[in-house]
Amino acid sequence: MFNKILIANRGEIAVRIIRCCKELGIGSVAVYSEADREAMHTRLADEAVCIGPAASAQSYLNIAAVMSAAELTDVQAIHPGYGFLAENAEFADIVIESGYTWIGPSPESMRTMGDKVTAKQKMKEAGVPLVPGSAGAVHDAEEAKHIAREAGFPVIIKASAGGGGRGMQVVHSEGALPGAFNKCQSEAAAAFGDDTVFIEKFLEEPRHIEVQVLGDTHGNLVHLFERECSMQRNNQKVLEEAPSPFVDAKTRQILCEAGVAAASAVNYVGAGTIEFLMNPDKSFYFIEMNTRIQVEHPVTEWITGVDLVEWQVRVAAGEKLAFTQEKIKKKGHAIECRINAEHPFKFTPSPGTIALYHAPGGRSVRVDAAIYTGYQVPPHYDSMIGKIITHARDRQKCIRRMQRAIDELAIIGITTNRELHERLLANAAFQKGDFNIHFLENWLKQMHL
Ligand code: ADP
């Protein structure tokens, strides 16, 4: 096992990893920007190194600065968290070439899955269902027309190198196709330095359902069931749960096996997630794999009892998974609400000083946050400041527990999305599990909020 790990991240995920290190008796090194001197992760870690100014490009995305901090503190391994450098294969290469252990999958699996066209080809070979559309890259508007006619409108044009909900164009008619195609191509070139695009049928009422996997370096690979993340705004998740209220036992088995097949195809090591879209008839299609820990991992941890971050570290240290697929059981239901420093309905960021913070507690309530009374939420980073997770015997009880927890939460001084969660949890369609990925945005439109 490692003596000391550097955490190349900030916010609640850095705190989550530091806590894990402490429980495993491993030293922790935080890196922080000038805006994060008083941040929770900076304070909680055993050591902390300033890596640059507030702007992420000069600090949390600055590979040279992160590597200097690793050398200065003499760590053995680097955990990238999520976001920032977590899916940057070049960074993983540098970490490994510099003699440190990368707490994540091989750079090769990251590269394969990071390029959507390559990933889809690999998934096709592995027999994982794909959204109907182009077999690979689409080169011009003529070819695009051909494929769109075959798949049927609406279609979605996507950048192969895209991510974070960027680099996508939905097209409803043939007339709009050439313009959208050219736009997507030039935006992809500008944003990702790669103008490769492809086409998929645009599914109109899908649910976002993903499978958690965990692999070791000894050839073992298991799934830890699914999560449902259909509650989204601007392609960003707001509330997640496990298991999905929509997935029955038979579908679950096929879905999770597809997840394992997808991960096996790239010899996956560590914690990863295969994202699928599921139609109302329960047919499902691979959309992408996230080669890192995800924000919503606690809901899976709660229903399975497996500590995913601990296993990321153990697997990176060469340990074998201590459980086989048959040993992993799910129990009850878990929900996560992301707490964001933003307007609850307009989603505009609301940084500032937290005059008072009171966290909920009690039975089966988990709070993964990076805030405290007096903390100044900086304006430079993602608006998510924490997460509340609840667990209960069944979904209904879990919703009630979350309502109770959100009711107890007090964050004074800045605007948060607390009211969005209050309303959502009380919504009849949400309570029935009757929704798809467009639910939240349509509902907000109807309420004129
Ligand atoms: P990113 O890498 O940017 O997250 P994804 O391919 O995972 O891109 O897609 C992000 C979101 O876009 C999905 O969660 C879904 O809401 C929507 N989406 C992507 N592909 C399709 C599709 N073929 N049909 C309908 N919606 C889609």
Tab-separated table of C-alpha atoms and ligand atoms in Angstrom:
chain	number	residue	atom	x	y	z
A	1	MET	CA	0.000	0.000	0.000
A	2	PHE	CA	1.052	3.591	-0.596
A	3	ASN	CA	2.512	5.846	2.096
A	4	LYS	CA	1.318	9.087	0.548
A	5	ILE	CA	-1.066	10.126	-2.225
A	6	LEU	CA	-1.450	13.455	-4.007
A	7	ILE	CA	-4.984	14.489	-4.856
A	8	ALA	CA	-5.039	16.525	-8.071
A	9	ASN	CA	-8.430	18.091	-7.452
A	10	ARG	CA	-10.478	20.360	-5.185
A	11	GLY	CA	-13.933	20.558	-3.629
A	12	GLU	CA	-15.960	17.681	-2.283
A	13	ILE	CA	-14.190	14.965	-4.302
A	14	ALA	CA	-10.781	16.012	-2.957
A	15	VAL	CA	-12.246	15.878	0.553
A	16	ARG	CA	-13.774	12.461	-0.210
A	17	ILE	CA	-10.376	11.092	-1.286
A	18	ILE	CA	-8.527	12.667	1.661
A	19	ARG	CA	-11.013	11.028	4.040
A	20	CYS	CA	-10.380	7.690	2.353
A	21	CYS	CA	-6.594	8.132	2.715
A	22	LYS	CA	-6.999	8.870	6.422
A	23	GLU	CA	-9.070	5.727	6.929
A	24	LEU	CA	-6.445	3.648	5.110
A	25	GLY	CA	-3.560	5.209	7.062
A	26	ILE	CA	-2.167	6.856	3.909
A	27	GLY	CA	-0.722	10.372	3.970
A	28	SER	CA	-2.574	12.906	1.822
A	29	VAL	CA	-1.290	15.873	-0.156
A	30	ALA	CA	-3.719	18.525	-1.386
A	31	VAL	CA	-2.922	20.914	-4.195
A	32	TYR	CA	-4.696	24.251	-4.209
A	33	SER	CA	-5.005	27.449	-6.185
A	34	GLU	CA	-4.596	30.894	-4.665
A	35	ALA	CA	-8.396	31.101	-4.474
A	36	ASP	CA	-8.507	27.894	-2.414
A	37	ARG	CA	-6.135	28.769	0.443
A	38	GLU	CA	-8.964	28.416	2.933
A	39	ALA	CA	-10.732	25.583	1.135
A	40	MET	CA	-11.754	22.470	3.013
A	41	HIS	CA	-9.475	20.140	1.033
A	42	THR	CA	-6.494	22.420	1.676
A	43	ARG	CA	-7.229	22.341	5.392
A	44	LEU	CA	-8.018	18.638	5.748
A	45	ALA	CA	-5.034	17.127	3.937
A	46	ASP	CA	-1.836	16.276	5.827
A	47	GLU	CA	0.118	18.552	3.490
A	48	ALA	CA	-0.961	21.186	0.982
A	49	VAL	CA	0.907	22.786	-1.913
A	50	CYS	CA	-0.143	25.936	-3.756
A	51	ILE	CA	0.032	25.259	-7.497
A	52	GLY	CA	-0.893	28.607	-8.993
A	53	PRO	CA	-3.454	31.365	-9.499
A	54	ALA	CA	-7.222	30.971	-9.301
A	55	ALA	CA	-7.794	30.214	-12.989
A	56	SER	CA	-7.964	26.422	-13.477
A	57	ALA	CA	-5.768	26.585	-16.568
A	58	GLN	CA	-2.975	27.924	-14.379
A	59	SER	CA	-3.543	25.653	-11.374
A	60	TYR	CA	-5.736	22.527	-11.389
A	61	LEU	CA	-5.119	21.978	-15.113
A	62	ASN	CA	-1.455	22.897	-14.939
A	63	ILE	CA	0.291	19.543	-15.351
A	64	ALA	CA	3.790	20.892	-14.673
A	65	ALA	CA	2.659	22.512	-11.418
A	66	VAL	CA	0.863	19.354	-10.237
A	67	MET	CA	3.932	17.222	-11.041
A	68	SER	CA	6.208	19.634	-9.166
A	69	ALA	CA	3.962	19.330	-6.115
A	70	ALA	CA	4.188	15.519	-6.369
A	71	GLU	CA	7.963	15.674	-6.492
A	72	LEU	CA	8.190	18.199	-3.677
A	73	THR	CA	6.066	16.089	-1.337
A	74	ASP	CA	7.494	12.721	-2.393
A	75	VAL	CA	4.178	10.936	-2.956
A	76	GLN	CA	3.869	7.512	-4.589
A	77	ALA	CA	0.550	7.904	-6.335
A	78	ILE	CA	-1.787	10.508	-7.809
A	79	HIS	CA	-5.581	10.444	-7.643
A	80	PRO	CA	-7.188	12.758	-10.208
A	81	GLY	CA	-10.784	12.753	-8.844
A	82	TYR	CA	-13.292	13.767	-11.549
A	83	GLY	CA	-13.211	16.714	-13.966
A	84	PHE	CA	-9.967	18.688	-14.396
A	85	LEU	CA	-7.236	16.205	-15.455
A	86	ALA	CA	-9.136	13.002	-14.626
A	87	GLU	CA	-9.725	11.942	-18.231
A	88	ASN	CA	-6.550	13.398	-19.680
A	89	ALA	CA	-4.539	10.413	-20.990
A	90	GLU	CA	-1.494	12.598	-21.585
A	91	PHE	CA	-1.470	13.525	-17.890
A	92	ALA	CA	-1.803	9.844	-16.947
A	93	ASP	CA	1.163	9.076	-19.216
A	94	ILE	CA	3.279	11.784	-17.565
A	95	VAL	CA	2.345	10.544	-14.079
A	96	ILE	CA	3.371	6.989	-14.985
A	97	GLU	CA	6.523	7.985	-16.887
A	98	SER	CA	7.605	10.091	-13.902
A	99	GLY	CA	7.490	6.985	-11.715
A	100	TYR	CA	4.232	7.550	-9.854
A	101	THR	CA	1.205	5.278	-9.733
A	102	TRP	CA	-1.824	6.580	-11.585
A	103	ILE	CA	-4.970	5.854	-9.604
A	104	GLY	CA	-7.120	5.132	-12.615
A	105	PRO	CA	-7.324	2.980	-15.732
A	106	SER	CA	-4.498	2.617	-18.261
A	107	PRO	CA	-3.931	5.640	-20.516
A	108	GLU	CA	-4.679	3.289	-23.402
A	109	SER	CA	-8.213	2.524	-22.164
A	110	MET	CA	-8.685	6.228	-21.467
A	111	ARG	CA	-7.706	7.069	-25.053
A	112	THR	CA	-9.964	4.449	-26.604
A	113	MET	CA	-12.971	5.527	-24.563
A	114	GLY	CA	-12.142	9.238	-24.769
A	115	ASP	CA	-12.592	9.281	-28.527
A	116	LYS	CA	-16.274	8.611	-29.189
A	117	VAL	CA	-15.840	7.234	-32.705
A	118	THR	CA	-13.115	4.787	-31.604
A	119	ALA	CA	-15.144	3.886	-28.510
A	120	LYS	CA	-18.222	3.082	-30.596
A	121	GLN	CA	-16.202	0.881	-32.946
A	122	LYS	CA	-14.771	-0.987	-29.974
A	123	MET	CA	-18.243	-1.386	-28.452
A	124	LYS	CA	-19.609	-2.705	-31.724
A	125	GLU	CA	-16.930	-5.394	-31.767
A	126	ALA	CA	-17.812	-6.275	-28.162
A	127	GLY	CA	-21.498	-6.663	-29.036
A	128	VAL	CA	-22.634	-3.687	-26.915
A	129	PRO	CA	-25.783	-2.068	-28.392
A	130	LEU	CA	-25.201	1.303	-30.088
A	131	VAL	CA	-27.580	4.115	-31.027
A	132	PRO	CA	-28.385	3.668	-34.757
A	133	GLY	CA	-26.400	6.049	-36.929
A	134	SER	CA	-23.070	6.337	-38.724
A	135	ALA	CA	-20.632	3.438	-38.454
A	136	GLY	CA	-17.764	5.845	-37.824
A	137	ALA	CA	-16.774	9.402	-38.661
A	138	VAL	CA	-18.934	11.333	-41.146
A	139	HIS	CA	-16.893	13.441	-43.541
A	140	ASP	CA	-19.276	15.815	-45.301
A	141	ALA	CA	-22.851	17.093	-45.373
A	142	GLU	CA	-23.798	14.773	-48.291
A	143	GLU	CA	-22.754	11.691	-46.364
A	144	ALA	CA	-24.529	13.111	-43.311
A	145	LYS	CA	-27.787	13.403	-45.295
A	146	HIS	CA	-27.528	9.831	-46.413
A	147	ILE	CA	-27.077	8.502	-42.893
A	148	ALA	CA	-29.756	10.748	-41.408
A	149	ARG	CA	-32.297	9.558	-43.999
A	150	GLU	CA	-31.547	5.984	-43.080
A	151	ALA	CA	-31.687	6.549	-39.305
A	152	GLY	CA	-34.697	8.894	-39.592
A	153	PHE	CA	-34.979	12.424	-38.200
A	154	PRO	CA	-34.370	13.817	-35.635
A	155	VAL	CA	-30.659	13.057	-35.471
A	156	ILE	CA	-27.846	14.325	-33.300
A	157	ILE	CA	-24.442	15.305	-34.688
A	158	LYS	CA	-21.679	14.812	-32.144
A	159	ALA	CA	-18.011	15.696	-31.923
A	160	SER	CA	-15.871	12.596	-31.463
A	161	ALA	CA	-13.667	14.460	-28.988
A	162	GLY	CA	-16.625	16.179	-27.274
A	163	GLY	CA	-17.469	16.016	-23.589
A	164	GLY	CA	-19.405	17.684	-20.798
A	165	GLY	CA	-22.466	18.088	-22.994
A	166	ARG	CA	-20.566	20.234	-25.509
A	167	GLY	CA	-20.118	19.663	-29.223
A	168	MET	CA	-23.604	18.339	-30.035
A	169	GLN	CA	-26.282	19.512	-32.504
A	170	VAL	CA	-29.811	18.127	-32.712
A	171	VAL	CA	-31.263	18.275	-36.241
A	172	HIS	CA	-34.985	17.872	-36.967
A	173	SER	CA	-35.096	18.141	-40.750
A	174	GLU	CA	-33.009	17.532	-43.838
A	175	GLY	CA	-33.017	21.243	-44.708
A	176	ALA	CA	-31.270	22.094	-41.440
A	177	LEU	CA	-28.682	19.344	-41.781
A	178	PRO	CA	-25.875	20.945	-43.862
A	179	GLY	CA	-25.770	24.072	-41.670
A	180	ALA	CA	-25.763	22.063	-38.438
A	181	PHE	CA	-23.151	19.675	-39.795
A	182	ASN	CA	-20.748	22.478	-40.705
A	183	LYS	CA	-21.389	24.234	-37.402
A	184	CYS	CA	-20.675	21.096	-35.378
A	185	GLN	CA	-17.509	20.407	-37.355
A	186	SER	CA	-16.084	23.904	-36.961
A	187	GLU	CA	-17.070	24.118	-33.281
A	188	ALA	CA	-15.408	20.761	-32.644
A	189	ALA	CA	-12.225	21.958	-34.347
A	190	ALA	CA	-12.201	25.133	-32.265
A	191	ALA	CA	-13.129	23.552	-28.910
A	192	PHE	CA	-11.312	20.210	-29.058
A	193	GLY	CA	-8.731	20.617	-31.826
A	194	ASP	CA	-10.361	17.735	-33.719
A	195	ASP	CA	-13.164	18.190	-36.249
A	196	THR	CA	-14.193	14.512	-36.372
A	197	VAL	CA	-17.984	14.235	-36.053
A	198	PHE	CA	-20.497	11.396	-36.257
A	199	ILE	CA	-24.269	11.005	-36.367
A	200	GLU	CA	-26.742	9.204	-34.145
A	201	LYS	CA	-30.482	8.948	-34.145
A	202	PHE	CA	-31.771	11.431	-31.568
A	203	LEU	CA	-33.785	9.445	-29.026
A	204	GLU	CA	-36.761	11.547	-28.000
A	205	GLU	CA	-37.715	10.229	-24.583
A	206	PRO	CA	-34.795	8.275	-23.213
A	207	ARG	CA	-33.711	7.828	-19.638
A	208	HIS	CA	-30.060	8.133	-18.658
A	209	ILE	CA	-29.012	4.916	-16.980
A	210	GLU	CA	-25.411	3.988	-16.241
A	211	VAL	CA	-23.563	0.936	-14.985
A	212	GLN	CA	-20.766	1.152	-12.404
A	213	VAL	CA	-17.859	-1.217	-12.995
A	214	LEU	CA	-14.737	-2.041	-11.024
A	215	GLY	CA	-11.737	-3.962	-12.340
A	216	ASP	CA	-8.412	-5.037	-10.894
A	217	THR	CA	-5.036	-5.789	-12.495
A	218	HIS	CA	-5.574	-9.546	-12.058
A	219	GLY	CA	-8.265	-9.820	-14.713
A	220	ASN	CA	-11.282	-9.482	-12.407
A	221	LEU	CA	-14.037	-7.141	-13.469
A	222	VAL	CA	-17.419	-6.725	-11.789
A	223	HIS	CA	-20.435	-4.438	-12.087
A	224	LEU	CA	-22.122	-2.764	-9.125
A	225	PHE	CA	-25.553	-2.382	-10.706
A	226	GLU	CA	-27.000	0.720	-12.302
A	227	ARG	CA	-27.728	4.320	-11.407
A	228	GLU	CA	-30.399	6.483	-12.940
A	229	CYS	CA	-29.387	10.065	-13.743
A	230	SER	CA	-32.291	11.345	-15.842
A	231	MET	CA	-32.774	14.483	-13.746
A	232	GLN	CA	-30.621	16.827	-15.811
A	233	ARG	CA	-30.437	20.463	-16.809
A	234	ASN	CA	-28.155	21.588	-19.653
A	235	ASN	CA	-26.898	17.971	-19.819
A	236	GLN	CA	-25.773	18.200	-16.196
A	237	LYS	CA	-27.104	15.850	-13.566
A	238	VAL	CA	-28.959	17.280	-10.561
A	239	LEU	CA	-30.295	14.229	-8.721
A	240	GLU	CA	-29.227	10.608	-9.086
A	241	GLU	CA	-30.470	7.364	-7.660
A	242	ALA	CA	-29.726	3.669	-7.430
A	243	PRO	CA	-31.265	1.386	-8.427
A	244	SER	CA	-33.216	2.890	-11.332
A	245	PRO	CA	-36.978	2.886	-10.639
A	246	PHE	CA	-37.480	1.948	-14.319
A	247	VAL	CA	-35.222	-1.096	-14.621
A	248	ASP	CA	-36.693	-4.520	-13.880
A	249	ALA	CA	-34.630	-7.530	-12.821
A	250	LYS	CA	-34.376	-9.012	-16.308
A	251	THR	CA	-33.361	-5.720	-17.956
A	252	ARG	CA	-30.910	-5.120	-15.119
A	253	GLN	CA	-29.118	-8.338	-15.854
A	254	ILE	CA	-28.760	-7.649	-19.600
A	255	LEU	CA	-27.786	-4.025	-18.957
A	256	CYS	CA	-25.148	-4.828	-16.355
A	257	GLU	CA	-23.717	-7.602	-18.512
A	258	ALA	CA	-23.439	-5.080	-21.372
A	259	GLY	CA	-21.581	-2.779	-18.966
A	260	VAL	CA	-19.116	-5.524	-18.087
A	261	ALA	CA	-18.662	-6.420	-21.787
A	262	ALA	CA	-17.945	-2.760	-22.597
A	263	ALA	CA	-15.335	-2.433	-19.853
A	264	SER	CA	-13.750	-5.816	-20.639
A	265	ALA	CA	-13.290	-4.746	-24.255
A	266	VAL	CA	-10.742	-2.161	-23.075
A	267	ASN	CA	-9.257	-4.318	-20.262
A	268	TYR	CA	-10.579	-1.809	-17.787
A	269	VAL	CA	-8.867	-1.352	-14.417
A	270	GLY	CA	-10.274	0.727	-11.554
A	271	ALA	CA	-13.693	2.361	-11.170
A	272	GLY	CA	-15.532	3.359	-14.334
A	273	THR	CA	-19.004	4.023	-15.654
A	274	ILE	CA	-20.709	2.980	-18.859
A	275	GLU	CA	-23.477	5.390	-19.783
A	276	PHE	CA	-26.542	4.193	-21.661
A	277	LEU	CA	-29.721	5.796	-22.937
A	278	MET	CA	-32.815	3.654	-22.392
A	279	ASN	CA	-35.983	3.967	-24.471
A	280	PRO	CA	-39.500	3.644	-23.007
A	281	ASP	CA	-39.566	0.051	-24.366
A	282	LYS	CA	-36.404	-0.648	-22.303
A	283	SER	CA	-34.119	-1.050	-25.306
A	284	PHE	CA	-30.834	0.614	-24.402
A	285	TYR	CA	-27.787	1.951	-26.186
A	286	PHE	CA	-24.197	2.749	-25.188
A	287	ILE	CA	-23.359	6.453	-25.372
A	288	GLU	CA	-20.029	6.763	-23.605
A	289	MET	CA	-17.754	5.527	-20.869
A	290	ASN	CA	-16.398	7.721	-18.097
A	291	THR	CA	-12.969	6.445	-17.162
A	292	ARG	CA	-12.921	7.856	-13.617
A	293	ILE	CA	-14.868	8.072	-10.370
A	294	GLN	CA	-18.173	9.903	-10.787
A	295	VAL	CA	-19.930	12.536	-8.702
A	296	GLU	CA	-22.824	10.140	-8.087
A	297	HIS	CA	-20.720	7.188	-6.863
A	298	PRO	CA	-22.105	7.364	-3.271
A	299	VAL	CA	-25.549	6.023	-4.279
A	300	THR	CA	-23.862	2.864	-5.564
A	301	GLU	CA	-21.686	2.658	-2.458
A	302	TRP	CA	-24.764	2.778	-0.315
A	303	ILE	CA	-26.806	0.078	-2.009
A	304	THR	CA	-23.817	-2.293	-2.389
A	305	GLY	CA	-21.706	-1.513	0.683
A	306	VAL	CA	-18.586	-1.266	-1.526
A	307	ASP	CA	-16.296	1.731	-0.915
A	308	LEU	CA	-15.444	2.685	-4.505
A	309	VAL	CA	-12.709	5.197	-3.714
A	310	GLU	CA	-11.015	2.764	-1.341
A	311	TRP	CA	-11.088	0.142	-4.104
A	312	GLN	CA	-9.658	2.592	-6.617
A	313	VAL	CA	-6.692	2.982	-4.289
A	314	ARG	CA	-6.393	-0.739	-3.482
A	315	VAL	CA	-6.571	-1.769	-7.133
A	316	ALA	CA	-3.948	0.846	-8.066
A	317	ALA	CA	-1.708	-0.646	-5.357
A	318	GLY	CA	-2.066	-4.023	-7.072
A	319	GLU	CA	-4.597	-5.655	-4.750
A	320	LYS	CA	-7.115	-8.191	-6.001
A	321	LEU	CA	-10.828	-7.444	-5.668
A	322	ALA	CA	-11.946	-9.118	-2.439
A	323	PHE	CA	-15.358	-10.070	-3.868
A	324	THR	CA	-16.719	-11.840	-6.906
A	325	GLN	CA	-19.781	-10.757	-8.895
A	326	GLU	CA	-22.012	-13.212	-7.024
A	327	LYS	CA	-21.018	-11.695	-3.672
A	328	ILE	CA	-22.180	-8.191	-4.654
A	329	LYS	CA	-25.768	-7.688	-3.571
A	330	LYS	CA	-27.843	-4.563	-3.618
A	331	LYS	CA	-29.913	-3.451	-0.704
A	332	GLY	CA	-32.584	-0.753	-0.522
A	333	HIS	CA	-32.577	2.515	-2.410
A	334	ALA	CA	-30.251	5.544	-2.400
A	335	ILE	CA	-30.719	9.085	-3.718
A	336	GLU	CA	-28.180	11.875	-4.132
A	337	CYS	CA	-29.045	15.570	-4.397
A	338	ARG	CA	-26.298	17.823	-5.720
A	339	ILE	CA	-26.145	21.075	-3.791
A	340	ASN	CA	-25.062	23.879	-6.098
A	341	ALA	CA	-24.259	27.507	-5.344
A	342	GLU	CA	-26.645	28.782	-8.004
A	343	HIS	CA	-30.136	30.089	-8.617
A	344	PRO	CA	-32.487	27.101	-8.153
A	345	PHE	CA	-34.359	27.601	-11.439
A	346	LYS	CA	-32.185	29.812	-13.632
A	347	PHE	CA	-28.928	28.017	-12.723
A	348	THR	CA	-26.914	31.231	-12.642
A	349	PRO	CA	-23.918	30.857	-10.294
A	350	SER	CA	-24.042	32.432	-6.848
A	351	PRO	CA	-20.571	32.544	-5.306
A	352	GLY	CA	-19.985	34.424	-2.047
A	353	THR	CA	-19.513	33.964	1.675
A	354	ILE	CA	-21.466	31.339	3.588
A	355	ALA	CA	-22.656	33.183	6.683
A	356	LEU	CA	-24.014	30.009	8.239
A	357	TYR	CA	-23.967	26.339	7.345
A	358	HIS	CA	-25.834	23.592	9.089
A	359	ALA	CA	-25.629	20.072	7.655
A	360	PRO	CA	-28.416	17.549	8.009
A	361	GLY	CA	-27.728	14.326	9.874
A	362	GLY	CA	-29.531	11.418	11.444
A	363	ARG	CA	-30.149	7.890	10.263
A	364	SER	CA	-28.898	6.987	6.794
A	365	VAL	CA	-27.999	10.528	5.734
A	366	ARG	CA	-24.539	11.165	4.229
A	367	VAL	CA	-23.158	14.607	3.476
A	368	ASP	CA	-20.171	14.936	1.137
A	369	ALA	CA	-19.487	18.650	1.085
A	370	ALA	CA	-16.570	21.051	1.033
A	371	ILE	CA	-18.066	24.025	2.878
A	372	TYR	CA	-18.224	25.504	6.369
A	373	THR	CA	-19.561	28.603	8.082
A	374	GLY	CA	-17.441	31.551	6.950
A	375	TYR	CA	-16.233	29.794	3.781
A	376	GLN	CA	-16.073	31.909	0.652
A	377	VAL	CA	-17.317	30.017	-2.403
A	378	PRO	CA	-14.940	31.179	-5.155
A	379	PRO	CA	-16.417	32.224	-8.510
A	380	HIS	CA	-13.792	30.358	-10.548
A	381	TYR	CA	-15.001	26.768	-10.421
A	382	ASP	CA	-17.976	24.473	-10.786
A	383	SER	CA	-21.015	25.551	-8.760
A	384	MET	CA	-21.412	22.222	-6.954
A	385	ILE	CA	-20.476	22.684	-3.284
A	386	GLY	CA	-21.665	19.376	-1.893
A	387	LYS	CA	-24.024	16.435	-2.056
A	388	ILE	CA	-26.575	14.932	0.262
A	389	ILE	CA	-27.164	11.215	-0.012
A	390	THR	CA	-29.892	9.231	1.726
A	391	HIS	CA	-30.587	5.528	1.913
A	392	ALA	CA	-33.682	3.591	2.943
A	393	ARG	CA	-35.386	0.239	2.551
A	394	ASP	CA	-37.363	1.389	-0.490
A	395	ARG	CA	-37.588	4.367	-2.843
A	396	GLN	CA	-40.573	5.971	-1.187
A	397	LYS	CA	-38.931	5.933	2.215
A	398	CYS	CA	-35.704	7.197	0.676
A	399	ILE	CA	-37.524	10.180	-0.863
A	400	ARG	CA	-39.121	10.992	2.497
A	401	ARG	CA	-35.727	10.796	4.182
A	402	MET	CA	-34.206	13.108	1.566
A	403	GLN	CA	-37.072	15.567	2.046
A	404	ARG	CA	-36.352	15.545	5.760
A	405	ALA	CA	-32.604	16.028	5.152
A	406	ILE	CA	-33.088	18.890	2.666
A	407	ASP	CA	-35.480	20.501	5.131
A	408	GLU	CA	-32.745	20.447	7.782
A	409	LEU	CA	-30.060	21.837	5.475
A	410	ALA	CA	-29.265	25.491	6.113
A	411	ILE	CA	-26.913	27.490	3.919
A	412	ILE	CA	-27.222	31.210	4.584
A	413	GLY	CA	-25.447	33.986	2.677
A	414	ILE	CA	-25.460	32.540	-0.837
A	415	THR	CA	-28.209	31.259	-3.102
A	416	THR	CA	-28.369	27.482	-3.504
A	417	ASN	CA	-30.549	25.066	-5.467
A	418	ARG	CA	-32.179	23.769	-2.286
A	419	GLU	CA	-35.649	24.872	-3.427
A	420	LEU	CA	-35.279	22.985	-6.702
A	421	HIS	CA	-34.759	19.770	-4.742
A	422	GLU	CA	-37.677	20.541	-2.414
A	423	ARG	CA	-40.039	20.951	-5.359
A	424	LEU	CA	-38.647	18.041	-7.323
A	425	LEU	CA	-38.884	15.598	-4.425
A	426	ALA	CA	-42.526	16.615	-3.914
A	427	ASN	CA	-43.396	16.214	-7.615
A	428	ALA	CA	-45.891	13.427	-8.329
A	429	ALA	CA	-44.229	12.257	-11.568
A	430	PHE	CA	-40.832	12.114	-9.855
A	431	GLN	CA	-42.326	10.172	-6.969
A	432	LYS	CA	-43.863	7.677	-9.402
A	433	GLY	CA	-40.565	7.336	-11.284
A	434	ASP	CA	-42.332	8.568	-14.409
A	435	PHE	CA	-39.746	10.746	-16.198
A	436	ASN	CA	-37.050	10.935	-18.874
A	437	ILE	CA	-33.992	13.129	-19.488
A	438	HIS	CA	-36.154	16.074	-20.609
A	439	PHE	CA	-38.377	16.021	-17.536
A	440	LEU	CA	-36.645	18.705	-15.477
A	441	GLU	CA	-36.297	21.260	-18.256
A	442	ASN	CA	-39.889	20.753	-19.472
A	443	TRP	CA	-41.221	20.994	-15.948
A	444	LEU	CA	-39.358	24.237	-15.246
A	445	LYS	CA	-40.700	25.676	-18.511
A	446	GLN	CA	-44.263	24.759	-17.522
A	447	MET	CA	-43.847	26.435	-14.149
A	448	HIS	CA	-42.451	29.573	-15.878
A	449	LEU	CA	-39.622	29.620	-13.372
B	1	ADP	P1	-20.878	14.145	-23.164
B	1	ADP	O1	-19.603	13.396	-23.383
B	1	ADP	O2	-20.779	15.558	-23.634
B	1	ADP	O3	-21.458	13.985	-21.801
B	1	ADP	P2	-22.826	12.187	-24.150
B	1	ADP	O4	-22.671	11.441	-25.398
B	1	ADP	O5	-22.619	11.443	-22.864
B	1	ADP	O6	-21.916	13.496	-24.223
B	1	ADP	O7	-24.266	12.835	-24.127
B	1	ADP	C1	-24.664	13.771	-23.130
B	1	ADP	C2	-26.172	13.874	-23.048
B	1	ADP	O8	-26.708	14.271	-24.338
B	1	ADP	C3	-26.880	12.575	-22.719
B	1	ADP	O9	-26.955	12.341	-21.324
B	1	ADP	C4	-28.241	12.822	-23.338
B	1	ADP	O10	-28.991	13.665	-22.473
B	1	ADP	C5	-27.927	13.595	-24.597
B	1	ADP	N1	-27.760	12.682	-25.747
B	1	ADP	C6	-26.605	12.185	-26.230
B	1	ADP	N2	-26.821	11.367	-27.299
B	1	ADP	C7	-28.149	11.353	-27.515
B	1	ADP	C8	-29.006	10.692	-28.455
B	1	ADP	N3	-28.529	9.896	-29.408
B	1	ADP	N4	-30.346	10.919	-28.355
B	1	ADP	C9	-30.848	11.739	-27.396
B	1	ADP	N5	-30.097	12.380	-26.491
B	1	ADP	C10	-28.767	12.205	-26.528
